[in-house]
Short mmCIF file of C-alpha atoms and ligand atoms in Angstrom, two decimals:
data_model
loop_
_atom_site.label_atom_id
_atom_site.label_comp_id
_atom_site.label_asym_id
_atom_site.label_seq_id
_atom_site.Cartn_x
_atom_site.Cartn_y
_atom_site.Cartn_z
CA UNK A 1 0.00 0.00 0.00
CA UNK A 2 0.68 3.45 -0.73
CA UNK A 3 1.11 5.98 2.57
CA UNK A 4 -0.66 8.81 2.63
CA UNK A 5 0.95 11.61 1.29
CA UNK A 6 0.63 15.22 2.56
CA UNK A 7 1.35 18.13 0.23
CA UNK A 8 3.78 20.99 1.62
CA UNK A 9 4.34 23.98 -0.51
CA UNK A 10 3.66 22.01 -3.41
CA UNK A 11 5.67 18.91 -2.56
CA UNK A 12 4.29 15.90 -1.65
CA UNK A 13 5.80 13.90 1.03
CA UNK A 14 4.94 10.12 2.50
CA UNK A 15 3.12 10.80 6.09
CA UNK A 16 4.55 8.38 8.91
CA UNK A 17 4.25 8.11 12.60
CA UNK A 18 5.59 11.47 13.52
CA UNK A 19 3.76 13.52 10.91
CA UNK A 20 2.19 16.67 13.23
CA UNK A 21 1.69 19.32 10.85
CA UNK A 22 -1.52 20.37 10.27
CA UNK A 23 -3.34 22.32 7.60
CA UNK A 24 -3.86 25.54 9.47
CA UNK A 25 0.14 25.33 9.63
CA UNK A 26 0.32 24.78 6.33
CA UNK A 27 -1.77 27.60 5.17
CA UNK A 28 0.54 30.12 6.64
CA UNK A 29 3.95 28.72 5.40
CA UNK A 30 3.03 30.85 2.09
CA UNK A 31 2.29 33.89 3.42
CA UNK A 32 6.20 35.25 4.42
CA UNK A 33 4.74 38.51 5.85
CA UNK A 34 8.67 39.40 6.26
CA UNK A 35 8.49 39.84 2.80
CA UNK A 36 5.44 42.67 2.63
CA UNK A 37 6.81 45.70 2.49
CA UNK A 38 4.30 47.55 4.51
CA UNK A 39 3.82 44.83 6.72
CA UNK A 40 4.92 45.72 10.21
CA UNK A 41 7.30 42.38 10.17
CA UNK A 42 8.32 43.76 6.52
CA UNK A 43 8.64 47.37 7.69
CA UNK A 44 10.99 46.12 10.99
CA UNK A 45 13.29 44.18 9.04
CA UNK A 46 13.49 46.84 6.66
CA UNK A 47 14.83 48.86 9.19
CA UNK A 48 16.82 46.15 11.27
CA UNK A 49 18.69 45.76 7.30
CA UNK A 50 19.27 48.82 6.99
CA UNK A 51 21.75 49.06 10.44
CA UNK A 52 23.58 46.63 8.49
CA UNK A 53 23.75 48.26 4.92
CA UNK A 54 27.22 46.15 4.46
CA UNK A 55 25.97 42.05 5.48
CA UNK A 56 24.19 40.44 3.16
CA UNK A 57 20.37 40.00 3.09
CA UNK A 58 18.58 37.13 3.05
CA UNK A 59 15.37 36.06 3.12
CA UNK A 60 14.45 33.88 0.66
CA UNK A 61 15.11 30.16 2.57
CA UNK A 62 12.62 27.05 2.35
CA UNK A 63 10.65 26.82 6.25
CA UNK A 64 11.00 22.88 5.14
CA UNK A 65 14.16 21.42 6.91
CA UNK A 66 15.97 18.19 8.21
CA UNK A 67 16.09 17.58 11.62
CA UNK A 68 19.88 17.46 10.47
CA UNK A 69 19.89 21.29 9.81
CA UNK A 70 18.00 22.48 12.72
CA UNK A 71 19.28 20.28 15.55
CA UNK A 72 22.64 18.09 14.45
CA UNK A 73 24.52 20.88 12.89
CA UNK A 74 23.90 23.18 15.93
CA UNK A 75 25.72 20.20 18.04
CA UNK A 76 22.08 20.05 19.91
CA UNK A 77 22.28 17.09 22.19
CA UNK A 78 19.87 13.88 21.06
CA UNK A 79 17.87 14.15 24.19
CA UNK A 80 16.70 18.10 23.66
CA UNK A 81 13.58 18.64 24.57
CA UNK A 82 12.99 20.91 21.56
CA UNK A 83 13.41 17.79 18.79
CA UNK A 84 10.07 16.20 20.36
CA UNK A 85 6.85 16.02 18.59
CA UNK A 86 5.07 17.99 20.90
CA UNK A 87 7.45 21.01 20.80
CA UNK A 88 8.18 21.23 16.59
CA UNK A 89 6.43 20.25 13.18
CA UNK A 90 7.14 17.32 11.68
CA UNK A 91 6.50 16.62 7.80
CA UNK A 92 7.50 12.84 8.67
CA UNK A 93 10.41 11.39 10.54
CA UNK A 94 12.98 13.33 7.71
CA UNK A 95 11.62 16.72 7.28
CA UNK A 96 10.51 19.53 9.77
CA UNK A 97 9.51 23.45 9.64
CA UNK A 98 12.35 25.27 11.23
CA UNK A 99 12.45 26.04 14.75
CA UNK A 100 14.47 29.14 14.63
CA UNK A 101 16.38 30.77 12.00
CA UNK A 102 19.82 29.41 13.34
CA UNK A 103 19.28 25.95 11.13
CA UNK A 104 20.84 27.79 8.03
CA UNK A 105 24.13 28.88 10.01
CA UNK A 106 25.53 26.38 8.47
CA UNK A 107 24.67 26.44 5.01
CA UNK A 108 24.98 30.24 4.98
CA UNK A 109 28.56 30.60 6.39
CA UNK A 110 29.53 27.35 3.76
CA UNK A 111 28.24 29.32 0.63
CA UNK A 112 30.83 31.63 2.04
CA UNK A 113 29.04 34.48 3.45
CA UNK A 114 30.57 36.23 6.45
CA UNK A 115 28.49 39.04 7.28
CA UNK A 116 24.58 38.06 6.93
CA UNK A 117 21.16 38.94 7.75
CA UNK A 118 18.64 35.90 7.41
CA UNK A 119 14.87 36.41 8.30
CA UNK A 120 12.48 33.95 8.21
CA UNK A 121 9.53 32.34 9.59
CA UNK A 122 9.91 30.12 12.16
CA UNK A 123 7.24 27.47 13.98
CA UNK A 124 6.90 26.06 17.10
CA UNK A 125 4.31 24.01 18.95
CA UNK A 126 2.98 26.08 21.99
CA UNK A 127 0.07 27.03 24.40
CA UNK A 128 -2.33 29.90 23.03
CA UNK A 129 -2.26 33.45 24.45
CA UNK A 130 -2.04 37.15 23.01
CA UNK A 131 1.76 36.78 22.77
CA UNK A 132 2.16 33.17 21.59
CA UNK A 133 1.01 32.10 17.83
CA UNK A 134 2.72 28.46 16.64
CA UNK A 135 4.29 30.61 13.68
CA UNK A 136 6.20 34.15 14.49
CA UNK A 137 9.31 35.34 12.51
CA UNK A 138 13.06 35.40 13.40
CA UNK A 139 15.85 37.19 12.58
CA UNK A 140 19.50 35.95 12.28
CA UNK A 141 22.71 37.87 11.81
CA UNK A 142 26.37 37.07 11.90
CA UNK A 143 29.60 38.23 12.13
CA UNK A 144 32.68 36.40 10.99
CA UNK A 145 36.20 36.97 11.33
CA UNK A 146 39.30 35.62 10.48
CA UNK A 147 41.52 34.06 13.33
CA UNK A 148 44.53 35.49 12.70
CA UNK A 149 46.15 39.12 13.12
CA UNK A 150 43.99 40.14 9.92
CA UNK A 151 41.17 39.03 12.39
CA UNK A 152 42.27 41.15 15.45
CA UNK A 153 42.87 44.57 13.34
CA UNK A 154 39.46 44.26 11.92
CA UNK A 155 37.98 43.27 15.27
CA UNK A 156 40.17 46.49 17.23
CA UNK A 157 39.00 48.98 14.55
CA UNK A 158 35.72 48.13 14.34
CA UNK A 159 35.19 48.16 18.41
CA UNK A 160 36.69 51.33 18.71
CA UNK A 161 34.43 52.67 16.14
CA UNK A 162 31.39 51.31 17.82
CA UNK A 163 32.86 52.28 21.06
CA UNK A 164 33.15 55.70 19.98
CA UNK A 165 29.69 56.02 18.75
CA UNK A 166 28.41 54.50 22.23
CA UNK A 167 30.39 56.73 24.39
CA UNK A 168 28.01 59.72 22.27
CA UNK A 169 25.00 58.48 22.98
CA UNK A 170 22.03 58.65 25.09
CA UNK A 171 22.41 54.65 26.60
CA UNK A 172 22.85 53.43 29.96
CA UNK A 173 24.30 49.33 29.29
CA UNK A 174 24.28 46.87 32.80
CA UNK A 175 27.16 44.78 30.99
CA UNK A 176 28.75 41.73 32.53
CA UNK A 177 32.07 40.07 32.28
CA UNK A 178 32.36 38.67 28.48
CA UNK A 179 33.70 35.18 29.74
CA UNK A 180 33.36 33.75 32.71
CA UNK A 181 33.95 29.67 34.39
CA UNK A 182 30.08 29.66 33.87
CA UNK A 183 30.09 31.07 30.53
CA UNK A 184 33.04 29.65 29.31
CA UNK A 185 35.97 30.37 26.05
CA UNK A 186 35.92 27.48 23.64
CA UNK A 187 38.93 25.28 23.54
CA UNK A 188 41.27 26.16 20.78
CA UNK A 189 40.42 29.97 21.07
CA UNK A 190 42.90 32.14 21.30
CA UNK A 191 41.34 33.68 24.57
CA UNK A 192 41.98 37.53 23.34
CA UNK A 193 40.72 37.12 20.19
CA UNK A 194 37.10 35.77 21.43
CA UNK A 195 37.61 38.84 24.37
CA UNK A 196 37.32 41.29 21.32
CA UNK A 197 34.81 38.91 19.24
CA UNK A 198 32.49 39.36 22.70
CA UNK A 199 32.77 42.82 22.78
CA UNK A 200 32.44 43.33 18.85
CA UNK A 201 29.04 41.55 19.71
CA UNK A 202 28.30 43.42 22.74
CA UNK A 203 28.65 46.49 20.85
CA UNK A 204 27.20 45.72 17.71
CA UNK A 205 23.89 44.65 19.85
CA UNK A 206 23.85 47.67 21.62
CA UNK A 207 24.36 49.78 18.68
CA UNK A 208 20.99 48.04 17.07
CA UNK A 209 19.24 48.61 20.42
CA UNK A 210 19.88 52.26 20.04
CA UNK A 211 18.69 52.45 16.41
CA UNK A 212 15.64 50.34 17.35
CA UNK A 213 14.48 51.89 20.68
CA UNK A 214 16.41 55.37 21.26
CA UNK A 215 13.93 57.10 19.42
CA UNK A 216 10.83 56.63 21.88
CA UNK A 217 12.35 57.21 24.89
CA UNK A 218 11.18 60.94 25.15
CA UNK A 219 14.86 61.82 26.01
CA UNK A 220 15.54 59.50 28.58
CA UNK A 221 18.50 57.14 28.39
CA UNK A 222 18.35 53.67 26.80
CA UNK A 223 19.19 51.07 29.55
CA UNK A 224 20.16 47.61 28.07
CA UNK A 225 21.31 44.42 30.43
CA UNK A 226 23.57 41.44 29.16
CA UNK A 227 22.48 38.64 31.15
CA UNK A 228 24.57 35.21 30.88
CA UNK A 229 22.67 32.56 28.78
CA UNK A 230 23.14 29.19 27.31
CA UNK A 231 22.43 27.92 23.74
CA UNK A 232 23.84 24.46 22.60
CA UNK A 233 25.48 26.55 19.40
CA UNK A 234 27.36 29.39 20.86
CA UNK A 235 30.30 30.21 24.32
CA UNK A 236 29.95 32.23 25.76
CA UNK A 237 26.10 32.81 25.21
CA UNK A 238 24.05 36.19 26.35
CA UNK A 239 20.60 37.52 26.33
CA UNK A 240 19.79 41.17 25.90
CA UNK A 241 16.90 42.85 27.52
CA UNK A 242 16.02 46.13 27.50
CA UNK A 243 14.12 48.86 29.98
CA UNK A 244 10.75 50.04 27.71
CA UNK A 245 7.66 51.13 29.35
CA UNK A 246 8.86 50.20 32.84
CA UNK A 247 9.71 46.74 32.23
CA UNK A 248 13.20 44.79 31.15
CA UNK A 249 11.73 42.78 27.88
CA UNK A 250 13.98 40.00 26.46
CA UNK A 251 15.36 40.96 23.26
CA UNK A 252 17.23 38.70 21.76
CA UNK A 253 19.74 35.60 21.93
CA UNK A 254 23.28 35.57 21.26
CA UNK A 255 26.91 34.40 21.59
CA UNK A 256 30.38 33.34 20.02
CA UNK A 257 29.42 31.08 17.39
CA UNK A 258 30.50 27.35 18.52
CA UNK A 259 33.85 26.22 16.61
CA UNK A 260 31.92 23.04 15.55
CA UNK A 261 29.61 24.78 13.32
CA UNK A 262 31.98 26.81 11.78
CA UNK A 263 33.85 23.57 10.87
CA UNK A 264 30.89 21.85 9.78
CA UNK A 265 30.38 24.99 7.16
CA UNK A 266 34.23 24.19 6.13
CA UNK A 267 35.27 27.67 7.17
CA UNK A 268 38.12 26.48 9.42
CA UNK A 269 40.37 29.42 10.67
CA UNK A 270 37.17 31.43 11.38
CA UNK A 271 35.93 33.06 14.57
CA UNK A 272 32.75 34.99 15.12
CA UNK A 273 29.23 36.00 16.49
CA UNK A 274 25.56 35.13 15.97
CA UNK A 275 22.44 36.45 17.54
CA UNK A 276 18.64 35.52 16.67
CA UNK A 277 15.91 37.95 17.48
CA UNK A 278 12.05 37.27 17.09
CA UNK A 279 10.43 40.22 15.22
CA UNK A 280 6.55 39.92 16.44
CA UNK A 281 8.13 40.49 20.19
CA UNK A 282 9.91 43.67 18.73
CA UNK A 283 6.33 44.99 16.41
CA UNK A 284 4.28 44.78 19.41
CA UNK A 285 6.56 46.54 21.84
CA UNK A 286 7.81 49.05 19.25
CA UNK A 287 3.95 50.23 17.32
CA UNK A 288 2.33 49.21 20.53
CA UNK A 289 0.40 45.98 19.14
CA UNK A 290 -1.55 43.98 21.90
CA UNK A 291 -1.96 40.87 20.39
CA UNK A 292 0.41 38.73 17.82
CA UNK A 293 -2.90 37.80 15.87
CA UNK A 294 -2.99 40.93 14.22
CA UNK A 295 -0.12 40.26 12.25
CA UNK A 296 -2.04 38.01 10.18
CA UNK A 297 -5.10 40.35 9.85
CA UNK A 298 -6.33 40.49 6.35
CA UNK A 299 -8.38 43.49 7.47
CA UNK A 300 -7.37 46.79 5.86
CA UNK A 301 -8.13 48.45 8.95
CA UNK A 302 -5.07 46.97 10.14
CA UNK A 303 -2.90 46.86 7.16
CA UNK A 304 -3.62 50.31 6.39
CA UNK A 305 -2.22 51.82 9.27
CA UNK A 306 1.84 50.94 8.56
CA UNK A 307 4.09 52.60 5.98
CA UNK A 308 7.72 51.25 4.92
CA UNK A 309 10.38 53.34 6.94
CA UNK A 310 8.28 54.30 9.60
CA UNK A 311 7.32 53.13 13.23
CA UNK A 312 3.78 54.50 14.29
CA UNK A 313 1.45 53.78 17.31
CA UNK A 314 -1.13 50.80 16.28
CA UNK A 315 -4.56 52.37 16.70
CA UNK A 316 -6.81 49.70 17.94
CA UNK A 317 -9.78 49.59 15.25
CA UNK A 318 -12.07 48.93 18.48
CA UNK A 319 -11.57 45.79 20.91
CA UNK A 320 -14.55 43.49 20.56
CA UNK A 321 -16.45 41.50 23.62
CA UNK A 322 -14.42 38.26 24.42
CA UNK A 323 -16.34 35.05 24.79
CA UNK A 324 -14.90 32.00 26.72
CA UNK A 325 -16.35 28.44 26.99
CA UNK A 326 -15.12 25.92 29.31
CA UNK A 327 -14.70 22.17 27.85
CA UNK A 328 -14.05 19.66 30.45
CA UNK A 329 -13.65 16.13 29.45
CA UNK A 330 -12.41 12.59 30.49
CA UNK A 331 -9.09 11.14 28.66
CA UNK A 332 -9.62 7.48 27.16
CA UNK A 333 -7.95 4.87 29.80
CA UNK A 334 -4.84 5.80 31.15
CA UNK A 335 -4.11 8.18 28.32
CA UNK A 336 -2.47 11.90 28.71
CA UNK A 337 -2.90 14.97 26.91
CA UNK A 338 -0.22 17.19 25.87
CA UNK A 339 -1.28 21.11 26.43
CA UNK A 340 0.80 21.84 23.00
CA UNK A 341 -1.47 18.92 21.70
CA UNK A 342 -4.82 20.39 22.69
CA UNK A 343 -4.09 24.00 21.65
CA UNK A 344 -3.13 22.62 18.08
CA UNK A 345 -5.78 21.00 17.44
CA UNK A 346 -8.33 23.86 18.87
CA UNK A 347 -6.24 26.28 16.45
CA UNK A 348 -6.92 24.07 14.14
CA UNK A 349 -10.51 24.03 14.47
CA UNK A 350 -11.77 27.24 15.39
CA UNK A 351 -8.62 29.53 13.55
CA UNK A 352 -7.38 32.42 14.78
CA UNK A 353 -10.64 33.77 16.70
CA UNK A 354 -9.01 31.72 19.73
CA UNK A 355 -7.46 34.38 22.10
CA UNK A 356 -6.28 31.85 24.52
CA UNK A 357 -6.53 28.81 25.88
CA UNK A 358 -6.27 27.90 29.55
CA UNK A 359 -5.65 24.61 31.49
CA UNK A 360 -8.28 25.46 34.77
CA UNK A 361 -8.88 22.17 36.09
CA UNK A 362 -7.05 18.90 35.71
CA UNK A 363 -7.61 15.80 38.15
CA UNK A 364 -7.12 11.26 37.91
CA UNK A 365 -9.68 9.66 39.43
CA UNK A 366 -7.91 7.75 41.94
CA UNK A 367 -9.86 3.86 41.26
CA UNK A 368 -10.10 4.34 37.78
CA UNK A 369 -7.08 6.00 37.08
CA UNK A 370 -9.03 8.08 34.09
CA UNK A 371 -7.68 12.02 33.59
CA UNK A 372 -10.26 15.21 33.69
CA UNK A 373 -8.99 17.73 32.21
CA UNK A 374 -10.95 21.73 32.13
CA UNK A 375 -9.74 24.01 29.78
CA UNK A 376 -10.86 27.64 29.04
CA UNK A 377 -11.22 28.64 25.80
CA UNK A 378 -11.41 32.55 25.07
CA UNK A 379 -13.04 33.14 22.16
CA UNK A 380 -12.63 36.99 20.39
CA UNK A 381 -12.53 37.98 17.14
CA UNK A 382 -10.15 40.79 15.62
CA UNK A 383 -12.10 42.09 13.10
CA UNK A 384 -15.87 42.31 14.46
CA UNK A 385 -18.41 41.07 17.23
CA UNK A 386 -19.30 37.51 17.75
CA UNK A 387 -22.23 36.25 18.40
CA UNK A 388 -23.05 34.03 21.63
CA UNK A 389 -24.34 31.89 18.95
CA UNK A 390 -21.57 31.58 16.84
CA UNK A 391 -19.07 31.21 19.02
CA UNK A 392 -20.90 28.47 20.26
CA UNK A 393 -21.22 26.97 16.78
CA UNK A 394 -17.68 27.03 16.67
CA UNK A 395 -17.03 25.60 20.17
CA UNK A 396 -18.94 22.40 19.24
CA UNK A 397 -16.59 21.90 16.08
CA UNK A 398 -13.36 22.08 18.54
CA UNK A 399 -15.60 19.58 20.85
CA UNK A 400 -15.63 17.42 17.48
CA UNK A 401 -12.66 18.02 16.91
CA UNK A 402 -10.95 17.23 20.14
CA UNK A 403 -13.24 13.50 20.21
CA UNK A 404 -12.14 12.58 17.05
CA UNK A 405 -8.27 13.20 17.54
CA UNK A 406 -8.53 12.34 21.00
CA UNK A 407 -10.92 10.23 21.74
CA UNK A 408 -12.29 12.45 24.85
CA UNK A 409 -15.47 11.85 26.67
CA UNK A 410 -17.08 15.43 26.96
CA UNK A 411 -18.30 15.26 30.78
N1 LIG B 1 18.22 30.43 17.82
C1 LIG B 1 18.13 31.00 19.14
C2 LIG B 1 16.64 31.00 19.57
O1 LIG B 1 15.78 30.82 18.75
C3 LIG B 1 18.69 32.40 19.23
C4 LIG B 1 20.17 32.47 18.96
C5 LIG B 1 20.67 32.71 17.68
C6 LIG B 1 21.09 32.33 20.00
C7 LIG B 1 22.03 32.76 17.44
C8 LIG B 1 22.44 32.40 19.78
C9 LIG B 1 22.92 32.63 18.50
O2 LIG B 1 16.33 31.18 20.73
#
């Protein structure tokens, strides 16, 4: 027999056992609103490009990957949590979307490109709220030296320019040390070359921060913190947050770009930086836009409102009621449910007038060892009113939805 085959951006490809994509995924893997140029993803990387006039600009890669590209070549370990099914899309066992825009480091920096800009969209499995959608865009850039006394000139001009340009402007930066025991040189770097790649990073990152968010600060400084992070691909490894509206927001991930990678791209004798920076997170803070829905609004009431260059306040169109149901069910024998699971499937369903999705109640029965799970679903449309009838009307199609992949008992 045949498998079943399932059709991804015009391919066709054998489903198997691990095949989790579904077709309100699919749908969305041709619109690349990065690409729009009055979109406000369009408009930000526009601007985030044009920081870096001199790196190349891509954004023109296939979402459709091997679990090679986005795990194995960043020397992620085989127990990650982020290779499981309910975390990431799966075509079938060989094929995924992308996770995050890092899974072309390797094929960018082997076509030979040193100084790049990649944007993409990305997709991961996750719960349902005004700030988490299962597809959101990334951007990637990277820095790449050579690791020799060539290297270290470029690197020593370049910082002192940056510095320079820091020292003049209106930004307050909480740094910490660039390496540390707990954030750690890689072997086989010479340790004062990766001291300047660090603080090229440092001040390239803070130079973007500037260009992104000194604008609307009404005259007050720019504070940015380096806080110590971890990512399988990069030592040492730092997050950026910055102070905006009273609160530190994380900005963006980043480090010296693991040794291993760089080998696997054949560029031996290299040292460098990469960072990765979602660009809904950015939108909403920067044109004040409350919910990561919008960005797939169709409505010209939203897509009216941006122009290419430009960062204006979103003016909300009106806010319409919100309706929630609460579905409580049993779980078939000793099975589980997945919260990543359920809010796929409800997506799925019902689209994107789901706000958000909450677990409220959740309990075994202790003879019959059978699960009860409550969630609440929060229904609200973006565009106009809904009806107590009609969001009941689609409530019962997630109910049908959630028997017939799961095989729940509606209590
Ligand atoms: N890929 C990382 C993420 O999605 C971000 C990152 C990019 C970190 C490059 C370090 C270097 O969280």
């Amino acid at each position: 027999t045949v498998p079943a085959q399932v059709q991804v951006l015009g391919k066709s490809y054998p489903k198997d056992a691990t095949t989790n994509i579904s077709s309100s995924i699919i749908d969305k893997l041709e619109r690349r609103l990065h690409l729009q140029p009055s979109h406000p993803l369009g408009i930000l990387r526009s601007l985030i490009e044009s920081h870096w006039p001199a790196f190349t600009h891509l954004s023109d890669f296939s979402p459709v990957v091997t679990p090679a590209r986005n795990f194995d070549d960043l020397s992620f370990p085989a127990d990650h949590p982020g290779r499981s099914l309910t975390d990431s899309y799966y075509i079938n066992k060989d094929y995924m979307l992308r996770t995050h825009t890092s899974a072309h480091e390797v094929e960018t920096f082997a076509k030979g490109e040193r100084k790049w800009l990649l944007t993409a969209d990305v997709y991961r499995r996750d719960e349902i709220d005004s700030s988490h959608y299962p597809v959101f865009h990334q951007m990637e850039g990277a820095s790449i030296f050579p690791a020799n006394a060539n290297g270290v000139h470029e690197l020593q001009e370049d910082n002192a320019r940056l510095s320079e340009y820091l020292r003049k402007s209106n930004i307050v930066i909480e740094d910490i040390p660039h390496i540390t025991p707990t954030n750690p040189l890689q072997a086989g770097h010479d340790p004062s070359q990766a001291e300047l790649v660090a603080q090229n990073l440092k001040l390239s990152l803070n130079s973007l921060m500037l260009t992104l968010f000194g604008g609307s600060n009404r005259g007050e400084p720019l504070r940015v913190r380096w806080i110590e992070a971890y990512f399988p691909f990069t030592s040492p490894s730092y997050e950026v947050e910055v102070f905006f509206n009273g609160k530190w927001l994380e900005i963006l991930g980043c480090g010296v770009v693991l040794q291993s990678t760089l080998e696997r791209a054949k560029i031996p004798g290299s040292i460098g930086w990469a960072f990765g920076l979602g660009l809904e997170r950015i939108a909403m803070i920067l044109y004040s836009i409350p919910d990561i829905r919008l960005f797939w609004s169709q409505d010209p009431r939203f897509l009216t409102q941006f122009q290419p260059g430009k960062i204006s306040t979103f003016e909300p169109y009106s806010k319409y009621p919100p309706c929630h149901k609460d579905v409580s069910f049993w779980l078939p024998g000793a099975a589980t449910l997945h919260e990543n699971d359920l809010c796929d499937a409800v997506r799925d369903a019902a689209g994107d007038v789901v706000e958000d999705v909450k677990l409220i109640d959740s309990f075994t029965h202790p003879k019959t060892n059978r699960s009860s799970q409550c969630y609440r679903i929060n229904y609200r449309s973006m565009d106009r009113s809904l009806s107590n009838d009609e969001a009941n009307a689609i409530n019962d199609k997630v109910i049908a939805r959630l028997q017939e992949s799961f095989g729940v008992e509606i209590r």
